[in-house]
Short mmCIF file of C-alpha atoms and ligand atoms in Angstrom, two decimals:
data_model
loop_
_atom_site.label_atom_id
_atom_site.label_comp_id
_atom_site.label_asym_id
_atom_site.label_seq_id
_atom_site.Cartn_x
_atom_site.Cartn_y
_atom_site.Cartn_z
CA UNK Q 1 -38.22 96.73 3.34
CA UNK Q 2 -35.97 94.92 0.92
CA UNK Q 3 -37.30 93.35 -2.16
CA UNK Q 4 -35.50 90.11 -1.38
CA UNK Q 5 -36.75 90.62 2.40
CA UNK Q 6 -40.48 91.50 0.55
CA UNK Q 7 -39.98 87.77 -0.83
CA UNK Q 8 -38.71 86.15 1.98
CA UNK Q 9 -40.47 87.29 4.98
CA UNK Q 10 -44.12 88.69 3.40
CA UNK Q 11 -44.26 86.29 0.37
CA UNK Q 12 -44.80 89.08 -1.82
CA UNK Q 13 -45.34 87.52 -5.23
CA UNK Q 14 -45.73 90.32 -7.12
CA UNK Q 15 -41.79 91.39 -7.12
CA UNK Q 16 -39.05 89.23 -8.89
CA UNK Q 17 -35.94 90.82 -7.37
CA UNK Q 18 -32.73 88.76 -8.80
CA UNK Q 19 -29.04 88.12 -7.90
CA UNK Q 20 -26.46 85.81 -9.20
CA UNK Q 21 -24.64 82.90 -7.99
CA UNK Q 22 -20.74 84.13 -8.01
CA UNK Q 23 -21.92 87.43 -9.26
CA UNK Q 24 -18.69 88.79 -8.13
CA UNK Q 25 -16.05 87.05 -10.12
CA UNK Q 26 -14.45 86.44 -13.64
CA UNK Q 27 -16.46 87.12 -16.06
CA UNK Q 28 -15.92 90.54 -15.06
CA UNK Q 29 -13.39 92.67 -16.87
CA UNK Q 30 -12.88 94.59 -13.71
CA UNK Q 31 -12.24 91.35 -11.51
CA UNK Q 32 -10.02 90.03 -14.07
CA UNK Q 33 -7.93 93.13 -13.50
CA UNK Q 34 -7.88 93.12 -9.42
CA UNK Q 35 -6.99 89.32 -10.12
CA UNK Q 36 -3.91 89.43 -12.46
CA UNK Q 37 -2.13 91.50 -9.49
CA UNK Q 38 -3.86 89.46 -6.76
CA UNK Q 39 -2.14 86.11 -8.19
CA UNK Q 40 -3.11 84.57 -4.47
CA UNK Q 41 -6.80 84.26 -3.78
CA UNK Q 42 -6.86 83.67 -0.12
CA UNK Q 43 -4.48 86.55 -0.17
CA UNK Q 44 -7.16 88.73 -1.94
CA UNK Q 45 -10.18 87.57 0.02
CA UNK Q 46 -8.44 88.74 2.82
CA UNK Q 47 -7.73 91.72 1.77
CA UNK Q 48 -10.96 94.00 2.93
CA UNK Q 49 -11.25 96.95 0.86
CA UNK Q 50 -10.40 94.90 -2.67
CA UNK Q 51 -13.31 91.89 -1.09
CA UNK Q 52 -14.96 94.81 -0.72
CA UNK Q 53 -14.51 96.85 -3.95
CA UNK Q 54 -15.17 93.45 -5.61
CA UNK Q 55 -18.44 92.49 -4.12
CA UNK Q 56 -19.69 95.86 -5.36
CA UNK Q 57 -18.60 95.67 -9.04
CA UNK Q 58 -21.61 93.69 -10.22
CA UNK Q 59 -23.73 96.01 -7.99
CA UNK Q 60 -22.10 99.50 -9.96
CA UNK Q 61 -23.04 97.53 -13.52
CA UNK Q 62 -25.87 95.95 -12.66
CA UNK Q 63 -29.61 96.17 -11.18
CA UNK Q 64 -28.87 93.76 -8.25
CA UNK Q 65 -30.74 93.24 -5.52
CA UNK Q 66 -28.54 92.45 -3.10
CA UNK Q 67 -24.13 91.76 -2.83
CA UNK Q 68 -22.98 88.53 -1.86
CA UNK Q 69 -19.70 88.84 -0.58
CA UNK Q 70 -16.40 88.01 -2.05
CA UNK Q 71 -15.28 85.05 -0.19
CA UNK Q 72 -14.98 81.48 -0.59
CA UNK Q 73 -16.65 78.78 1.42
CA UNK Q 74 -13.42 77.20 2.17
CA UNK Q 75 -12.41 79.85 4.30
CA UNK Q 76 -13.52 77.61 6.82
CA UNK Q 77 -10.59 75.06 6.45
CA UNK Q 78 -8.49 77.59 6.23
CA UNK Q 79 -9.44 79.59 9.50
CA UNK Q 80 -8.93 76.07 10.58
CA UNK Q 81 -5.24 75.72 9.57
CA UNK Q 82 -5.72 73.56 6.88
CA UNK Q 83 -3.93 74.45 3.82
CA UNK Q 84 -5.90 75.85 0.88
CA UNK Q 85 -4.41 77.28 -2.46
CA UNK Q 86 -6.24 77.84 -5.90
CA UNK Q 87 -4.35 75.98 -8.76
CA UNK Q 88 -4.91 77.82 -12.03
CA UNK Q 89 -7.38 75.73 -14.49
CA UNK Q 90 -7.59 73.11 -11.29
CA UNK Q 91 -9.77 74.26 -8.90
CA UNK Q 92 -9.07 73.76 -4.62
CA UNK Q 93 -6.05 71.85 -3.52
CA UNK Q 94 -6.37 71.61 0.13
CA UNK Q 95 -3.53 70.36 2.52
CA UNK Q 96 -3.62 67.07 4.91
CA UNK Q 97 -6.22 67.11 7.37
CA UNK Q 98 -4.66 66.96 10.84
CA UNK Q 99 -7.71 66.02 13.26
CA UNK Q 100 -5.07 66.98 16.87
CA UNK Q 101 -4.47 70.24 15.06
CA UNK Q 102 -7.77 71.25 14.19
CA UNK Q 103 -8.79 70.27 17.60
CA UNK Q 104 -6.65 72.29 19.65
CA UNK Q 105 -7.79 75.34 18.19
CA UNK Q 106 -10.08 77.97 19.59
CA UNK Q 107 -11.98 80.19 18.61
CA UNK Q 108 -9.72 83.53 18.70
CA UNK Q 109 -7.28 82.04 16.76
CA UNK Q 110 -9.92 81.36 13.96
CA UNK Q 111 -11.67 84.50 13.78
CA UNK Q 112 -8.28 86.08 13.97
CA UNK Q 113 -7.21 84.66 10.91
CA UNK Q 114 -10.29 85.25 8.96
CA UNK Q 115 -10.79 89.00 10.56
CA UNK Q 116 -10.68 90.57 7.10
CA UNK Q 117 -13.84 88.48 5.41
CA UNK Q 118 -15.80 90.30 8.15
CA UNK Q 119 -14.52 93.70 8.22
CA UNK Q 120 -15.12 93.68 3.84
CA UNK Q 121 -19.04 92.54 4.91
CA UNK Q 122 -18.42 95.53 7.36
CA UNK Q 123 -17.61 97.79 4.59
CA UNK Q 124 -20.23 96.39 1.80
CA UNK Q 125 -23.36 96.43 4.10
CA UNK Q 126 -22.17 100.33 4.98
CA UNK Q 127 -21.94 101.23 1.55
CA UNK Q 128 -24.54 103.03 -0.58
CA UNK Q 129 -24.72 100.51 -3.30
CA UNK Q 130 -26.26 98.10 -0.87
CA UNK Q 131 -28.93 100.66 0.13
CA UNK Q 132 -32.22 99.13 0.15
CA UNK Q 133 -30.31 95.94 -0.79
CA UNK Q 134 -29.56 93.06 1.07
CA UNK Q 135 -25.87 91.89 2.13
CA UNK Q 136 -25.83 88.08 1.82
CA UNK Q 137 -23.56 86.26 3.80
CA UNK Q 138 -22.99 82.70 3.49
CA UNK Q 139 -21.00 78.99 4.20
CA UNK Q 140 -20.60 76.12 2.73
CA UNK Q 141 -22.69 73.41 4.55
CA UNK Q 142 -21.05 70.51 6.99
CA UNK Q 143 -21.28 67.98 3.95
CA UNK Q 144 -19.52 69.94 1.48
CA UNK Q 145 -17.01 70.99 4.01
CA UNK Q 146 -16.69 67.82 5.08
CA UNK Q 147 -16.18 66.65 0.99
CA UNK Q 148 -13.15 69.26 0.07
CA UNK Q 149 -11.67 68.53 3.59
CA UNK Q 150 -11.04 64.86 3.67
CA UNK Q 151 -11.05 64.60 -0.56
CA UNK Q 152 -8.75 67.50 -0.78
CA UNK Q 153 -9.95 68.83 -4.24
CA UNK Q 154 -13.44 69.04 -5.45
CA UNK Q 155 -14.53 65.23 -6.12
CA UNK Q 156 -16.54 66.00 -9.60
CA UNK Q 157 -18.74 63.00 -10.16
CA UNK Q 158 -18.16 60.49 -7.41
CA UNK Q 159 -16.53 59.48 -4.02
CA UNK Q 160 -14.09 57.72 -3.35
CA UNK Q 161 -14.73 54.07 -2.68
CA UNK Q 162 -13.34 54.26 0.63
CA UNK Q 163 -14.65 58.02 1.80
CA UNK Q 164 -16.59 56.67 4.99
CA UNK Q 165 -13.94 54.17 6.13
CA UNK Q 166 -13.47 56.28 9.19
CA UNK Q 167 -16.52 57.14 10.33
CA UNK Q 168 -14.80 58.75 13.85
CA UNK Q 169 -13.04 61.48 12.01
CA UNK Q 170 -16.26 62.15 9.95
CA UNK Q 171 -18.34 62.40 13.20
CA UNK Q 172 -15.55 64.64 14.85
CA UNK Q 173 -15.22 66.84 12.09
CA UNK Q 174 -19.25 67.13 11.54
CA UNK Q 175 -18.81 68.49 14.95
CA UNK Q 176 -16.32 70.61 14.83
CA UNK Q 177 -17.35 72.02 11.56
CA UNK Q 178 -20.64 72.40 13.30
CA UNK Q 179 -19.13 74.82 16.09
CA UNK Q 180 -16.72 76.78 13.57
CA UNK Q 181 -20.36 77.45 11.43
CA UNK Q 182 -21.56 78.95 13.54
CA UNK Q 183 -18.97 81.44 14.59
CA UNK Q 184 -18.47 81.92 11.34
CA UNK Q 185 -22.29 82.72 10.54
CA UNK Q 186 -22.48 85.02 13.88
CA UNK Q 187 -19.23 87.04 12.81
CA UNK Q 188 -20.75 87.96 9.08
CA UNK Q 189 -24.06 88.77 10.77
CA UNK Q 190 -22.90 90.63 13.55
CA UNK Q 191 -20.99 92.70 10.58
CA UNK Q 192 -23.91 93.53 8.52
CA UNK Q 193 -24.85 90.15 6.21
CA UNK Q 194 -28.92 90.12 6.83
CA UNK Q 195 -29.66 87.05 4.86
CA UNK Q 196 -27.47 84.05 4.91
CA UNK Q 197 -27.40 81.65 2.21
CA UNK Q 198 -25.88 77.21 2.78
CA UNK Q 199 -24.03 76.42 -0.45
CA UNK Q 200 -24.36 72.44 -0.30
CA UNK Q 201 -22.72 71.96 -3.66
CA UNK Q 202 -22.00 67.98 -3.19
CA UNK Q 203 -24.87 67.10 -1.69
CA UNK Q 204 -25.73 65.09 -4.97
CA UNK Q 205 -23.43 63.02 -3.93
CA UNK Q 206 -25.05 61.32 -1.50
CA UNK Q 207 -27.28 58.03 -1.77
CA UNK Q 208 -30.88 58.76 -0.38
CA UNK Q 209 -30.04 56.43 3.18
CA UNK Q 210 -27.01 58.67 3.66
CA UNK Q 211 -28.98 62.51 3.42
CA UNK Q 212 -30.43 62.66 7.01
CA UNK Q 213 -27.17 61.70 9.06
CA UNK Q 214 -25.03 63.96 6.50
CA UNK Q 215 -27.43 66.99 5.16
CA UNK Q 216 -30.37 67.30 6.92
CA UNK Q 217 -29.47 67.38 10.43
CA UNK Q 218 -26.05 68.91 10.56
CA UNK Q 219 -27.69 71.84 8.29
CA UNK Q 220 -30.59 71.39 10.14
CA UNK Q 221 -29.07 72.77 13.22
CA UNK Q 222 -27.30 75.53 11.26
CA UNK Q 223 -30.65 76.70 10.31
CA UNK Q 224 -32.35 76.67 13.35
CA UNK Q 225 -29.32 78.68 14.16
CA UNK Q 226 -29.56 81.15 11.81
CA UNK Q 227 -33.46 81.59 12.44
CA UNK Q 228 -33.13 82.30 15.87
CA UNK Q 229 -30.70 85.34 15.09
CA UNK Q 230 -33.58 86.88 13.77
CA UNK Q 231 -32.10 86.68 9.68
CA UNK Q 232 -33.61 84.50 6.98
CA UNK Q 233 -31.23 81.85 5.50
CA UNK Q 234 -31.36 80.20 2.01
CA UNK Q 235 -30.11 76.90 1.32
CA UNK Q 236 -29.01 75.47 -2.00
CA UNK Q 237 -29.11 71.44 -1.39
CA UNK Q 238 -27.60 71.04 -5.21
CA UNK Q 239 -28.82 67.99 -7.26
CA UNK Q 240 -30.41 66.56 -4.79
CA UNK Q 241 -33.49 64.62 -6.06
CA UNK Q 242 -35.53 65.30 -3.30
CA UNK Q 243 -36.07 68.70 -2.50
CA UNK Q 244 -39.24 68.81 -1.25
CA UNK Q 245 -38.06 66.32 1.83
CA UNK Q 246 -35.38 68.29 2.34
CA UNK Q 247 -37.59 71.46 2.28
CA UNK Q 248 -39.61 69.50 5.11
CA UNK Q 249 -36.90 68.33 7.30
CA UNK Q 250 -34.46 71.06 7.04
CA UNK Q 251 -37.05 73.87 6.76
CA UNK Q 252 -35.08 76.81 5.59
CA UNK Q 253 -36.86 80.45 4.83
CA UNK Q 254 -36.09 79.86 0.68
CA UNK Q 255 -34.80 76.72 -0.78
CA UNK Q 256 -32.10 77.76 -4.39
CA UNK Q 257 -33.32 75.12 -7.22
CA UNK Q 258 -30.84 73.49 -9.34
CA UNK Q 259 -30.97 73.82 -13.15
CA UNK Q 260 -31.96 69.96 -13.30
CA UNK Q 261 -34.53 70.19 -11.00
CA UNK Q 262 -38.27 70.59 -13.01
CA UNK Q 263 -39.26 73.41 -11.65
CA UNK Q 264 -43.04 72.96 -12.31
CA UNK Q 265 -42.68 70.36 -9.95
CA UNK Q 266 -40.83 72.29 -7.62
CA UNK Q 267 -44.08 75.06 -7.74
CA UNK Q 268 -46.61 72.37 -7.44
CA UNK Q 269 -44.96 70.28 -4.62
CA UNK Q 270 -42.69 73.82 -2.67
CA UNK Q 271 -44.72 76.05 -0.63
CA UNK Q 272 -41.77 78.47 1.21
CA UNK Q 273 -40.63 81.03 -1.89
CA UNK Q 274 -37.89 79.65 -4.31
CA UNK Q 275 -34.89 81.09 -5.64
CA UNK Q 276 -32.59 80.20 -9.25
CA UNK Q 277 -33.12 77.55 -11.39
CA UNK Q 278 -31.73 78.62 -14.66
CA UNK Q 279 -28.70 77.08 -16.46
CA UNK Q 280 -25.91 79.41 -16.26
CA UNK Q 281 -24.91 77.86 -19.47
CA UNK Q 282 -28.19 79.28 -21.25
CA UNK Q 283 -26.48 82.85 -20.77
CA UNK Q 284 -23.96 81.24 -23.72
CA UNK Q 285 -26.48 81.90 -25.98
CA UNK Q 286 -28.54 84.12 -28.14
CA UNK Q 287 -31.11 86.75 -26.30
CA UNK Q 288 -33.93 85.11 -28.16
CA UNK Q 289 -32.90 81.44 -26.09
CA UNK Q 290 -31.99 83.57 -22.90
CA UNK Q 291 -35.69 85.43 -22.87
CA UNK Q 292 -37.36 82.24 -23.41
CA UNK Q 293 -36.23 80.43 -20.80
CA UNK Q 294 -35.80 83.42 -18.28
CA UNK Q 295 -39.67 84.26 -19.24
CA UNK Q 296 -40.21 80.39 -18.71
CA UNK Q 297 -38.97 80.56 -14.98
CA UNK Q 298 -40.98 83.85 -14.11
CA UNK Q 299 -43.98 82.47 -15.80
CA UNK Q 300 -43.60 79.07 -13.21
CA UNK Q 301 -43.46 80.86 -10.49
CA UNK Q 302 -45.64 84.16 -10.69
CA UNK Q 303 -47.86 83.13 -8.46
CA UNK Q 304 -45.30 82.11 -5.99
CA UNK Q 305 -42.66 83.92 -3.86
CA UNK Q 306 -39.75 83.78 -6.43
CA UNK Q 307 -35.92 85.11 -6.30
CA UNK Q 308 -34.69 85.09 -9.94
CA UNK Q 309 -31.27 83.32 -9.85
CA UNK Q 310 -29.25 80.65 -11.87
CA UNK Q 311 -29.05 77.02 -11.06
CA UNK Q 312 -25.38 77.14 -10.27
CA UNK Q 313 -22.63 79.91 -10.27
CA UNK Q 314 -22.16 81.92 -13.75
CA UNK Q 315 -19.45 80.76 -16.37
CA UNK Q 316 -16.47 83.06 -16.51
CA UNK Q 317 -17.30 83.06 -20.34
CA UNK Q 318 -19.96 85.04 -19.53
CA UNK Q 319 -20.50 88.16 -21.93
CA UNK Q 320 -21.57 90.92 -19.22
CA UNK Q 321 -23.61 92.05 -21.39
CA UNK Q 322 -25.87 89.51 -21.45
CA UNK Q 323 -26.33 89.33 -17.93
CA UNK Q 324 -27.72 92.97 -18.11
CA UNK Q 325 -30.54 91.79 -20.78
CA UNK Q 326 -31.29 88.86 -18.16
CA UNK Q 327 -31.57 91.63 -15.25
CA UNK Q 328 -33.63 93.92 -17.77
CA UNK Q 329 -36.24 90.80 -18.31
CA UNK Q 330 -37.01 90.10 -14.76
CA UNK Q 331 -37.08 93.52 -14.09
CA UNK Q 332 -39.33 94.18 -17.05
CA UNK Q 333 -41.75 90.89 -16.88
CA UNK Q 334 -45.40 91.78 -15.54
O1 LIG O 1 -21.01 84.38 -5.49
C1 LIG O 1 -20.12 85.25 -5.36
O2 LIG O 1 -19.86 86.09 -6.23
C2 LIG O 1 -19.40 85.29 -4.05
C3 LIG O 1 -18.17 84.61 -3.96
C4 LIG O 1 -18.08 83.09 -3.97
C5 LIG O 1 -16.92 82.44 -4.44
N1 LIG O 1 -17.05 81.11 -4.16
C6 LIG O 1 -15.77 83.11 -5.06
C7 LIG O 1 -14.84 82.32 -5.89
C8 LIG O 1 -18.95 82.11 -3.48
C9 LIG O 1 -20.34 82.26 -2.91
C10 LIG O 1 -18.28 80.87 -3.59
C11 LIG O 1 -18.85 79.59 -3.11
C12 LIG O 1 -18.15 78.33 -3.39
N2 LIG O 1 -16.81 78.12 -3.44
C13 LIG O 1 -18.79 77.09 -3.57
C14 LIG O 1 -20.29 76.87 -3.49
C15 LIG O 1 -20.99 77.21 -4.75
C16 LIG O 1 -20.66 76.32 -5.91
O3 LIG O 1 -20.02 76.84 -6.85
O4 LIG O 1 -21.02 75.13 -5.89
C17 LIG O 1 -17.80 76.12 -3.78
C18 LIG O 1 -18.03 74.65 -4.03
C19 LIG O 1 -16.55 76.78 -3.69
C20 LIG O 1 -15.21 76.17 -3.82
C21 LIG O 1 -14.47 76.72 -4.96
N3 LIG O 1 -13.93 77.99 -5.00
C22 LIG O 1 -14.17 76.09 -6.17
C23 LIG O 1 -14.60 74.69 -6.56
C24 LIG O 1 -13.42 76.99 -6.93
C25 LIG O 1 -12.74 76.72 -8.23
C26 LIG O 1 -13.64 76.64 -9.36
C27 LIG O 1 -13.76 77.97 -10.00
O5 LIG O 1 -14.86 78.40 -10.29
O6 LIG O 1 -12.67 78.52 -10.28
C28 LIG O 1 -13.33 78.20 -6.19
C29 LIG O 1 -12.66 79.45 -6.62
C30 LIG O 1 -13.46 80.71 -6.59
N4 LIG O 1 -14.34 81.08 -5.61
C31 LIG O 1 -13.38 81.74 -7.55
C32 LIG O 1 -14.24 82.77 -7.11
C33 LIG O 1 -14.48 84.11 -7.75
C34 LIG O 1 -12.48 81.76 -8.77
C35 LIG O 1 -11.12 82.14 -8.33
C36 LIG O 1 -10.32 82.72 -9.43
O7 LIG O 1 -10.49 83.90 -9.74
O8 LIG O 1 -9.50 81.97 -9.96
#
């Protein structure tokens, strides 16, 4: 069995195995290089064998447990014919939404235009740097989806006034999204993903009264989902201030911590095993600060089923070096 599988379906406490949030990306020398000829990124996510060759470049450095693959949540809009381009130093800039469009399509048309994403999960999980590892699909969840799609670049720290004016397209795109979800979750495990982790990046957003109609239930019934295709799925509800409700209501097999999150709290009040927690920005600093407050997270939870990762993706600035020392001191800590 899998170390992360040891975690997630026996509990084991006695293993920390570790990955990273956006392991596969540029604070890589190696990615930097694939990028500067790949100037499109939908264009290179789609491309199998470099998705592929760059979902295993942490794996060839590093002592990973498991690749998550090189892909972007908002693949989803675009299988769905929305436009989606990466502006340098800006982040997403999606296109209008156009409910009729989105509508009319099926299903053939979307997996068609996504084909690659699978056949590069195809190639990782057959690989023999995955061996013994897991293969971690994933999605972004309704909410977030929902966010980028109808605010058309990432919304940093508020919504708009008027986001839930029209509550009829929100409802018909929670549905939609819901169908598309799952197709999309069903492709990736059909091609070799064996855990599936929600990224729920904006669900901090969200005012307390708004979480069950928006987060828990449409994730809800992606989990379920998930669960009943036999693979454990992780969710990662971030800055939420809650997340032992949504651990309740939502029920996924591991719930990913943010770094805001206490997680002595999270130990005390979280019985399903936890994964992440630490600031990506503490891998800025010296090793002394780094081993303190890695050694600080695997002292929290060595007693409970624990997946070292960060509390959001890793900074670009990242020396690779360091992340090595980090994967040396989980490894290492007794
Ligand atoms: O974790 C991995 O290594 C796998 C690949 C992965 C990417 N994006 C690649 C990527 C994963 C799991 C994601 C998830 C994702 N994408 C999320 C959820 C997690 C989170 O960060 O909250 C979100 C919100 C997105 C949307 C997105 N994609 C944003 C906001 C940006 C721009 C900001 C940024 O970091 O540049 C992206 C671009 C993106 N996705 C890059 C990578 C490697 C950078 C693209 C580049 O090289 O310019």
């Amino acid at each position: 069995m899998t170390p992360i599988y040891k975690v997630l379906k026996n509990k084991d406490v006695s293993i920390n195995p570790i990955w990273i949030m956006r392991q596969a990306g540029r604070y890589l020398p190696e990615f930097r290089e694939i990028r500067k000829l790949n100037p499109d990124f939908i264009k290179l996510c789609l491309n199998e064998k470099l998705a592929a060759e760059i979902t295993l470049q942490p794996l060839k450095r590093f002592e990973l447990d498991a690749a998550i693959i090189f892909s972007d949540i908002l693949m989803l809009p675009y299988g769905l014919n929305q436009e989606v381009k990466f502006k340098k130093n800006f982040g997403p800039q999606l296109g209008n939404l156009n409910l009729d469009t989105i509508s009319k399509l099926d299903e053939i048309d979307f997996v068609k235009k996504i084909y690659p994403v699978y056949k590069a999960i195809n190639l990782v999980s057959n690989n023999k740097f995955t061996e013994n590892k897991n293969t971690i699909g994933f999605v972004g969840a309704p909410w977030t989806l929902l966010v980028y799609m109808l605010n058309k670049h990432s919304p940093k720290l508020k919504l708009k006034d008027n986001f839930f004016k029209d509550d009829f397209l929100i409802n018909r795109i929670l549905i939609i999204l819901e169908k598309y979800l799952k197709l999309h979750i069903k492709n990736q495990i059909d091609n070799g993903a064996n855990v599936i982790q929600i990224f729920d990046s904006w669900a901090g957003l969200l005012e307390e009264k708004d979480l069950p109609n928006y987060v828990y239930i449409p994730t809800l019934n992606l989990v379920e989902y998930v669960k009943n295709l036999n693979i454990p799925v992780i969710c990662f509800p971030r800055n939420i201030k809650n997340y032992k409700t949504y651990c309740e209501v939502v029920k996924p097999d591991a719930i990913n911590i943010d770094y805001n999150i206490d997680p002595i709290k999270i130990c005390r009040d979280i019985k399903i095993p936890v994964q992440g927690g630490l600031d990506p920005k503490i891998l800025l600093s010296d090793k002394e600060i780094i081993k303190r407050e890695t050694i600080k997270y695997l002292d929290i939870f060595k007693n409970h089923p624990y997946i070292f990762n960060l509390g959001h993706g890793i900074l670009p600035e990242t020396d690779p070096e360091k992340v090595n020392y980090l994967i040396n001191i989980v490894k290492d800590f007794k």
